[in-house]
mmCIF file of C-alpha atoms in Angstrom:
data_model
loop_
_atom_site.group_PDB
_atom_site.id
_atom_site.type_symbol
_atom_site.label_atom_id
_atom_site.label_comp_id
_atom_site.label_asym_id
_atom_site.label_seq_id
_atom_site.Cartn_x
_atom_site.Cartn_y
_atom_site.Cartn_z
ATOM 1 C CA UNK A 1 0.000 0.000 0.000
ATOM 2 C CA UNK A 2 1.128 3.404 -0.806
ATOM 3 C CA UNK A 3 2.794 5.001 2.324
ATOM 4 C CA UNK A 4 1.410 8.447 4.005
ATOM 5 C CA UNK A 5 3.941 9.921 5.580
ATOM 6 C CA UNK A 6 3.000 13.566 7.651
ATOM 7 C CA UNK A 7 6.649 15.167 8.362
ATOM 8 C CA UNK A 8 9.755 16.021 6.818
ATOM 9 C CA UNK A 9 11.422 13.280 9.491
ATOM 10 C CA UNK A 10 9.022 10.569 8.174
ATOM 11 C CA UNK A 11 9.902 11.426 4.218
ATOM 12 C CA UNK A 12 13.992 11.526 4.691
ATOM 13 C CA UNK A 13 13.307 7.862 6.961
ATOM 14 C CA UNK A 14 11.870 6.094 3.113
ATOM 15 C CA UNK A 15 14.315 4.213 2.475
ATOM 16 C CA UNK A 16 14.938 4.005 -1.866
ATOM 17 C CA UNK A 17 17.932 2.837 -3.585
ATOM 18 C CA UNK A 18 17.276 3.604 -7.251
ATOM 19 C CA UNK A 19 16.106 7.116 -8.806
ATOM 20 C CA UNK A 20 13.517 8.971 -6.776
ATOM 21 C CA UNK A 21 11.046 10.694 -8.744
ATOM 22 C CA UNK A 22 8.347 13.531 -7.252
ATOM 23 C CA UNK A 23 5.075 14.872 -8.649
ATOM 24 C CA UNK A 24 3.754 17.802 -6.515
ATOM 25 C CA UNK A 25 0.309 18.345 -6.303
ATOM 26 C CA UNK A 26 -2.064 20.477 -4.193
ATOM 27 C CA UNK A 27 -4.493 17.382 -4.244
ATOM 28 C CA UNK A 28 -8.251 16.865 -5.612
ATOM 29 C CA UNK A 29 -6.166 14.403 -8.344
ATOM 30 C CA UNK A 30 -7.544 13.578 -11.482
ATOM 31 C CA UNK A 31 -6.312 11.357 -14.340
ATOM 32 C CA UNK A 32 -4.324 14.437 -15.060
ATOM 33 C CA UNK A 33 -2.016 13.674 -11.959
ATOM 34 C CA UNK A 34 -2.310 10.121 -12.702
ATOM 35 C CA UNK A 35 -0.654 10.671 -16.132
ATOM 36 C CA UNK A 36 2.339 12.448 -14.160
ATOM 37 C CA UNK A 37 2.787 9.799 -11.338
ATOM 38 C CA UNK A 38 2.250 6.821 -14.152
ATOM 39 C CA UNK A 39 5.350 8.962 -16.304
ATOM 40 C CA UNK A 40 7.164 9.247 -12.762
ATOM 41 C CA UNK A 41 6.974 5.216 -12.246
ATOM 42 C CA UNK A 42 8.299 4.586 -15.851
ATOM 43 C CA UNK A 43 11.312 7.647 -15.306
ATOM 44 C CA UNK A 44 12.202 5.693 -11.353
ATOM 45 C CA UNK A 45 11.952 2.192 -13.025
ATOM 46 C CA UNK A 46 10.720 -0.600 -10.744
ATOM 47 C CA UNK A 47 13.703 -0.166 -7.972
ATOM 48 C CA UNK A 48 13.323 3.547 -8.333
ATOM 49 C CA UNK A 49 10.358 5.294 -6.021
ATOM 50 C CA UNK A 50 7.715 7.839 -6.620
ATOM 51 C CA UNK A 51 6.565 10.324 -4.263
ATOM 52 C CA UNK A 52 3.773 12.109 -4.772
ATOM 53 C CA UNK A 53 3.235 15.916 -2.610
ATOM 54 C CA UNK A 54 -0.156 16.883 -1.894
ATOM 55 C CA UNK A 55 -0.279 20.568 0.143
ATOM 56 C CA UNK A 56 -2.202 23.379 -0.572
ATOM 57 C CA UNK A 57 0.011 26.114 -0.450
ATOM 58 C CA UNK A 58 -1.586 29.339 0.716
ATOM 59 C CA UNK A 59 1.661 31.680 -0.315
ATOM 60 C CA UNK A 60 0.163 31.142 -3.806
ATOM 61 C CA UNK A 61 -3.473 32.320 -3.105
ATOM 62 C CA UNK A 62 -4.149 35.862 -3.304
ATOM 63 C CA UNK A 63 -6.824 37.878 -2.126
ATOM 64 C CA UNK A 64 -9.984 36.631 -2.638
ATOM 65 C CA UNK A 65 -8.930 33.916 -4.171
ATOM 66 C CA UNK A 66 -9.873 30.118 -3.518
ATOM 67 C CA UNK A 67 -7.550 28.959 -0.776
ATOM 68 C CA UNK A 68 -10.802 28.106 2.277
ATOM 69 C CA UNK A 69 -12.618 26.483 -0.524
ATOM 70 C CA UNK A 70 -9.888 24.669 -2.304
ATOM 71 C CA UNK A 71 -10.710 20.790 -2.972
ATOM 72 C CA UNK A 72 -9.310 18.547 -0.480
ATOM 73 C CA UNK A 73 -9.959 14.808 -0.791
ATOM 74 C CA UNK A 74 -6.568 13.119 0.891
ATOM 75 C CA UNK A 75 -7.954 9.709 0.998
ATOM 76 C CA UNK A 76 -9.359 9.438 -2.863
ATOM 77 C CA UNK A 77 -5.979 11.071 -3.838
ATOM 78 C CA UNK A 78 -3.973 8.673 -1.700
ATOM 79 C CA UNK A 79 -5.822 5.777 -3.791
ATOM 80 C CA UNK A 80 -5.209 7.737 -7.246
ATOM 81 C CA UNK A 81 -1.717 7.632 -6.849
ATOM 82 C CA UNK A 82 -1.474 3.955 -5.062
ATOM 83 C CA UNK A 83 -3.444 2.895 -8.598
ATOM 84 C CA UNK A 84 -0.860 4.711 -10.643
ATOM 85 C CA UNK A 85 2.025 3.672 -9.169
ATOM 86 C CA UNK A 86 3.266 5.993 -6.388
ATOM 87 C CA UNK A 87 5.102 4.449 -3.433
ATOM 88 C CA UNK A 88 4.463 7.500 -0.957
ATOM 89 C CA UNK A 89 2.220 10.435 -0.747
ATOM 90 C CA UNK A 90 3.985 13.542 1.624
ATOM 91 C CA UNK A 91 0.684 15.380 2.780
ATOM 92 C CA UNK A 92 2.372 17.585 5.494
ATOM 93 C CA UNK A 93 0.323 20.688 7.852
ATOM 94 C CA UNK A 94 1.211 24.208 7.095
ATOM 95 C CA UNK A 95 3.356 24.140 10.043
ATOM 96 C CA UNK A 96 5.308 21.099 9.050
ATOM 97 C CA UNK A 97 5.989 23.256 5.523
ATOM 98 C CA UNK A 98 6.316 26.643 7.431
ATOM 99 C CA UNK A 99 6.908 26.126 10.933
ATOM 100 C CA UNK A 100 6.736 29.760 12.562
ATOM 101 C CA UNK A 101 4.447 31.266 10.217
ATOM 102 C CA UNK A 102 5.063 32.279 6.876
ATOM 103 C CA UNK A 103 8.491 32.578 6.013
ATOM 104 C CA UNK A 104 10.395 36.060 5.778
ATOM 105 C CA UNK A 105 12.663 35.030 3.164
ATOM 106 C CA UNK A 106 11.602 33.973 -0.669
ATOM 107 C CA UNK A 107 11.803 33.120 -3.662
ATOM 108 C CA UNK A 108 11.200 35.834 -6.476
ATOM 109 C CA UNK A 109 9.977 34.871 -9.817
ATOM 110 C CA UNK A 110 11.363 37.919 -11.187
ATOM 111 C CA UNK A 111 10.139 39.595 -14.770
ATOM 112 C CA UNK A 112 9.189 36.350 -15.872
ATOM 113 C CA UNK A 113 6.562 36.189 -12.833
ATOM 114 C CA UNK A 114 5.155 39.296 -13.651
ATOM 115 C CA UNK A 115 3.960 38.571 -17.404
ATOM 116 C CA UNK A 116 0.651 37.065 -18.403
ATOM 117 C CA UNK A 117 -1.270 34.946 -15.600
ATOM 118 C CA UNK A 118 1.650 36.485 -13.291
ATOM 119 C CA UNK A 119 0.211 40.067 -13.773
ATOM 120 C CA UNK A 120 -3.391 39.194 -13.079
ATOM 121 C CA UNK A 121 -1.959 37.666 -9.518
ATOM 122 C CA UNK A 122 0.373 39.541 -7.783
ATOM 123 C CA UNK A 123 2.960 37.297 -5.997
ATOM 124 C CA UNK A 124 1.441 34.222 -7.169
ATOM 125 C CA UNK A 125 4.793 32.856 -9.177
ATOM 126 C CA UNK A 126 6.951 33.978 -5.907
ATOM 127 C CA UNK A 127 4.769 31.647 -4.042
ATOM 128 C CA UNK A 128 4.836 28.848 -5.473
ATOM 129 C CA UNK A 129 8.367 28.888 -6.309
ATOM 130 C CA UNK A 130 8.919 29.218 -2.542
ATOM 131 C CA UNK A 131 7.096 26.112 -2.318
ATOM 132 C CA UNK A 132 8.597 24.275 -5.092
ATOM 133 C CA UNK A 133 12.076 25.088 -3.769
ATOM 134 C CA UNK A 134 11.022 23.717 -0.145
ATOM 135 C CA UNK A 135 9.766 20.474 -1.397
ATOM 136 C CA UNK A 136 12.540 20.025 -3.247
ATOM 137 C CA UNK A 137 14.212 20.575 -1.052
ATOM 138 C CA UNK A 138 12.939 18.309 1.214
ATOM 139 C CA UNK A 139 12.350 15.609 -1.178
ATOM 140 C CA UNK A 140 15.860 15.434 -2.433
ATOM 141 C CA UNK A 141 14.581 14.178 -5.788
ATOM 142 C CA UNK A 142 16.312 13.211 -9.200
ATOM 143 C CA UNK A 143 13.858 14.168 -11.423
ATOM 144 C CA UNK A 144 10.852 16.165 -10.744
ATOM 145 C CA UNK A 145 7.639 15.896 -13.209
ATOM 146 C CA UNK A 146 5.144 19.116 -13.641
ATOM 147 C CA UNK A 147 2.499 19.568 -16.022
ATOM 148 C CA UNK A 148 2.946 21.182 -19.558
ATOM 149 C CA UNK A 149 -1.110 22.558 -18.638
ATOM 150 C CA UNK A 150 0.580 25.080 -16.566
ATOM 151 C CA UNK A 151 3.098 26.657 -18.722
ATOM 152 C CA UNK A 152 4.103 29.725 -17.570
ATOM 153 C CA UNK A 153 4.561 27.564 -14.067
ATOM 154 C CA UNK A 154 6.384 24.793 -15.666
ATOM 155 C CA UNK A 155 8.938 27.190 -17.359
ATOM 156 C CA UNK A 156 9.640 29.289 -13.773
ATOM 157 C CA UNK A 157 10.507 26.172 -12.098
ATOM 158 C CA UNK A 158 12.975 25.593 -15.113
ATOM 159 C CA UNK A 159 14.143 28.900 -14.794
ATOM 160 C CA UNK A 160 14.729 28.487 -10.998
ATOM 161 C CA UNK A 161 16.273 25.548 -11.279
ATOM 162 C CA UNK A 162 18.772 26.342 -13.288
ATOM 163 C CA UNK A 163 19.571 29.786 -11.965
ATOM 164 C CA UNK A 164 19.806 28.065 -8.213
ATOM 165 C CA UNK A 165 21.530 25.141 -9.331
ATOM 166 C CA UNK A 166 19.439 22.420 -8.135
ATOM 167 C CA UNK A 167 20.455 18.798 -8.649
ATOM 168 C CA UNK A 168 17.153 17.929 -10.311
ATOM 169 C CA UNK A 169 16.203 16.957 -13.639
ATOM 170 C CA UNK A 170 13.145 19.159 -14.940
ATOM 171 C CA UNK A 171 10.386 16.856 -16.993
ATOM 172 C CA UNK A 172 7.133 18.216 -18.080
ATOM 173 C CA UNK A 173 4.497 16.426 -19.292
ATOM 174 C CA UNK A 174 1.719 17.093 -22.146
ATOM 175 C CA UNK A 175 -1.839 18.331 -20.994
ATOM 176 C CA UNK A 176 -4.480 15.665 -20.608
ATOM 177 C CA UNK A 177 -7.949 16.574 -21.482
ATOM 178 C CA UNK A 178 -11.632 15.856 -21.458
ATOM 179 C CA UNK A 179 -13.045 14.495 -24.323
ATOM 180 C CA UNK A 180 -14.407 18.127 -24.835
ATOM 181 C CA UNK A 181 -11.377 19.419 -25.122
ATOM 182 C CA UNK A 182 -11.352 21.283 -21.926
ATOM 183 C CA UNK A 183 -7.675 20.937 -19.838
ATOM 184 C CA UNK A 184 -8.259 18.673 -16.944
ATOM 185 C CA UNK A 185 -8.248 20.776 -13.668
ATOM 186 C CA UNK A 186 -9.061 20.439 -9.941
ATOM 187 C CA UNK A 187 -10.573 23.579 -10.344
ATOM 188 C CA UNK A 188 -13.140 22.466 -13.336
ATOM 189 C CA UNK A 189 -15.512 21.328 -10.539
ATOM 190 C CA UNK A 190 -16.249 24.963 -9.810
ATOM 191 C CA UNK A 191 -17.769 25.535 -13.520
ATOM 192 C CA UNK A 192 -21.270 25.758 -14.476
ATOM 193 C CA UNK A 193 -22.720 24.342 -17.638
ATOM 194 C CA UNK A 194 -22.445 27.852 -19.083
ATOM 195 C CA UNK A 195 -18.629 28.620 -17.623
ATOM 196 C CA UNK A 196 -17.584 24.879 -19.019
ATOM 197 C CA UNK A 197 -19.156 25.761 -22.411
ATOM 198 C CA UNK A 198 -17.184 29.042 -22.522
ATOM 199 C CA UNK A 199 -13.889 27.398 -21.420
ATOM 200 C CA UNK A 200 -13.732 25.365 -24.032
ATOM 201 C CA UNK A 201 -13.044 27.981 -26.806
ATOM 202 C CA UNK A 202 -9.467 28.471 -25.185
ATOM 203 C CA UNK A 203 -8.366 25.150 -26.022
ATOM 204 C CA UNK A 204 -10.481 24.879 -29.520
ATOM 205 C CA UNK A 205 -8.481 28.776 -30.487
ATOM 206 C CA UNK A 206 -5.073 26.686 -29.517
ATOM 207 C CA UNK A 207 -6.227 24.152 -31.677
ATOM 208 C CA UNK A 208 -7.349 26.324 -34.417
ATOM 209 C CA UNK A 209 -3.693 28.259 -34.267
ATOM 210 C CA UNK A 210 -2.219 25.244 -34.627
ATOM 211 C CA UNK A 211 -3.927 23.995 -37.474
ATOM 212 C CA UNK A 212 -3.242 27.425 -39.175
ATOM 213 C CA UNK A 213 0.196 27.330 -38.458
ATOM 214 C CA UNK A 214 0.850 23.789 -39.619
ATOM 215 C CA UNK A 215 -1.144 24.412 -42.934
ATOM 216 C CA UNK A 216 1.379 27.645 -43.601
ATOM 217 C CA UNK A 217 4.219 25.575 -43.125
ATOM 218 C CA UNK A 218 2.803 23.096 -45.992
ATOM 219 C CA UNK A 219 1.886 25.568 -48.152
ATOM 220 C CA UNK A 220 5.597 27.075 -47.796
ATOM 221 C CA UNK A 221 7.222 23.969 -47.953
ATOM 222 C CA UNK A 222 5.271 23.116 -50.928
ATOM 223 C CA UNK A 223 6.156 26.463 -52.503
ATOM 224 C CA UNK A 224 9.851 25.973 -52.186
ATOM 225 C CA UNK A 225 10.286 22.822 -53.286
ATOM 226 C CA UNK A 226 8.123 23.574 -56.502
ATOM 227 C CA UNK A 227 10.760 26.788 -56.798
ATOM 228 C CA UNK A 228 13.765 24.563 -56.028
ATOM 229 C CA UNK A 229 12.097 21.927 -58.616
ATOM 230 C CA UNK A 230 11.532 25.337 -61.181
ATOM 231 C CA UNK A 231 14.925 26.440 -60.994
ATOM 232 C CA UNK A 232 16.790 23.065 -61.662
ATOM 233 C CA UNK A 233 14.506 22.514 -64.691
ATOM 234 C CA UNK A 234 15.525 25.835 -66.321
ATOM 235 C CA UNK A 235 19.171 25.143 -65.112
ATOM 236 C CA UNK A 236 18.726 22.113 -67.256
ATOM 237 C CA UNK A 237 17.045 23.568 -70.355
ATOM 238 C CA UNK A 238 19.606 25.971 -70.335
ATOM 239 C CA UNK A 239 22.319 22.942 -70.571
#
C-alpha cells in the first residue's frame, strides 16, 4: 500500500535505492495527476520510487482567491496515486511546511513572474516557487515531473532551477484533457454548464492556431520545393 507519511522526518526515513522521482500536487487528483505519477513510475523504473506531494500552499493564493474552498480529498488522492504507481504520498500541515508562520525570506519569480497569468496575480509565481524550492528541497529528488497545462509555471521552475543550481532533472508532461477538449483541472468542478461551455473555446483557439500554423508551413514547404524543382529545370534547359 502506498505510504502516508506527515513530516519532513518521516519522508527523509523512506528508504529508496534507485532514482527517486516527485510529482507535486495540491491534491483533488484527477487522471491528469495520474498521467504524471504513471510517467514518474516509468522515469524511477521498478527499484526507483515515486513520491507524490499533496499541500495546498496558501503563499500562492491571493486575495480573494480560492484557498478556504480549495478541494481537499486526501484519501481518494492517496488511492489515485497507489493505482498509478506511487510508493508514498507527503501530505504535510502548514506548520510542518512553514513552521513559525510564513516565512520572511523567498523566492522571487522575477520579470518572468510578472507577465501574463503572473500580472493578473500579484505574488502568485513567488509563491509557489517558494514552495517548489522547499519540497525540493525536502524531497531530495532526481527528477521532478510538472504539467505542460501550466506553462508559464512549468517554465519558472525551469528557470529556478537552473539559476539556483538544483540537482534535479526538470520533466514536463503534455496536458491531458476531457473528451471536450477542456484541460483537466481540480478547479473544473467549480464551472457551471455555461462557464464549461465558454472554457472550451481556449483550447479549440489553440487548436485552431495550430492547425493554421501547420497548414502555412505546408503551403511554404510546398512552394519551395516547386521553386527549387523550377529552378533546376531551367538550369537544365539551359544545358
Amino acid at each position: 500500500m502506498t505510504a502516508l507519511v506527515r513530516t519532513a522526518a518521516e519522508l527523509a526515513a523512506l528508504e529508496h535505492t534507485g532514482r527517486r522521482a516527485v510529482v507535486m500536487t495540491m491534491g483533488a487528483l484527477h487522471e491528469g495527476h495520474a498521467t504524471l505519477i504513471r510517467t514518474a513510475r516509468e522515469l524511477a523504473g521498478p527499484e526507483g520510487q515515486v513520491v507524490v506531494t499533496v499541500f495546498v500552499n496558501p503563499l500562492q493564493f491571493g486575495a480573494g482567491e480560492d484557498l478556504d474552498r480549495y478541494p481537499r480529498t486526501l484519501d481518494a488522492d492517496r488511492a489515485i496515486a497507489e493505482r498509478a504507481g506511487a510508493d508514498a504520498v507527503f501530505a504535510p500541515s502548514v506548520d510542518e511546511v512553514y513552521p513559525g508562520g510564513e516565512p520572511q525570506v523567498r523566492v522571487t519569480a522575477g520579470p518572468m513572474g510578472e507577465l501574463l497569468e503572473g500580472a493578473a496575480r500579484p505574488g502568485h509565481f513567488d509563491g509557489m516557487l517558494t514552495v517548489v524550492a522547499k519540497l525540493l528541497h525536502l524531497s531530495a529528488p532526481d527528477v521532478a515531473l510538472y504539467g505542460q497545462k501550466d506553462a508559464q509555471q512549468l517554465a519558472l521552475i525551469r528557470r529556478m532551477v537552473r539559476d539556483l543550481n538544483f540537482p534535479v532533472e526538470i520533466v514536463g508532461v503534455p496536458t491531458v484533457r476531457e473528451d471536450d477538449g477542456l484541460a483537466l483541472s481540480s478547479r473544473n468542478r467549480y464551472l457551471e454548464p455555461a462557464e464549461r461551455t465558454a472554457a472550451r473555446a481556449l483550447s479549440r483557439a489553440l487548436f485552431a492556431a495550430r492547425d493554421r500554423l501547420a497548414a502555412e508551413h505546408a503551403l511554404l514547404a510546398r512552394a519551395t520545393a516547386g521553386g527549387a524543382a523550377a529552378a533546376r529545370a531551367d538550369a537544365l534547359t539551359a544545358i
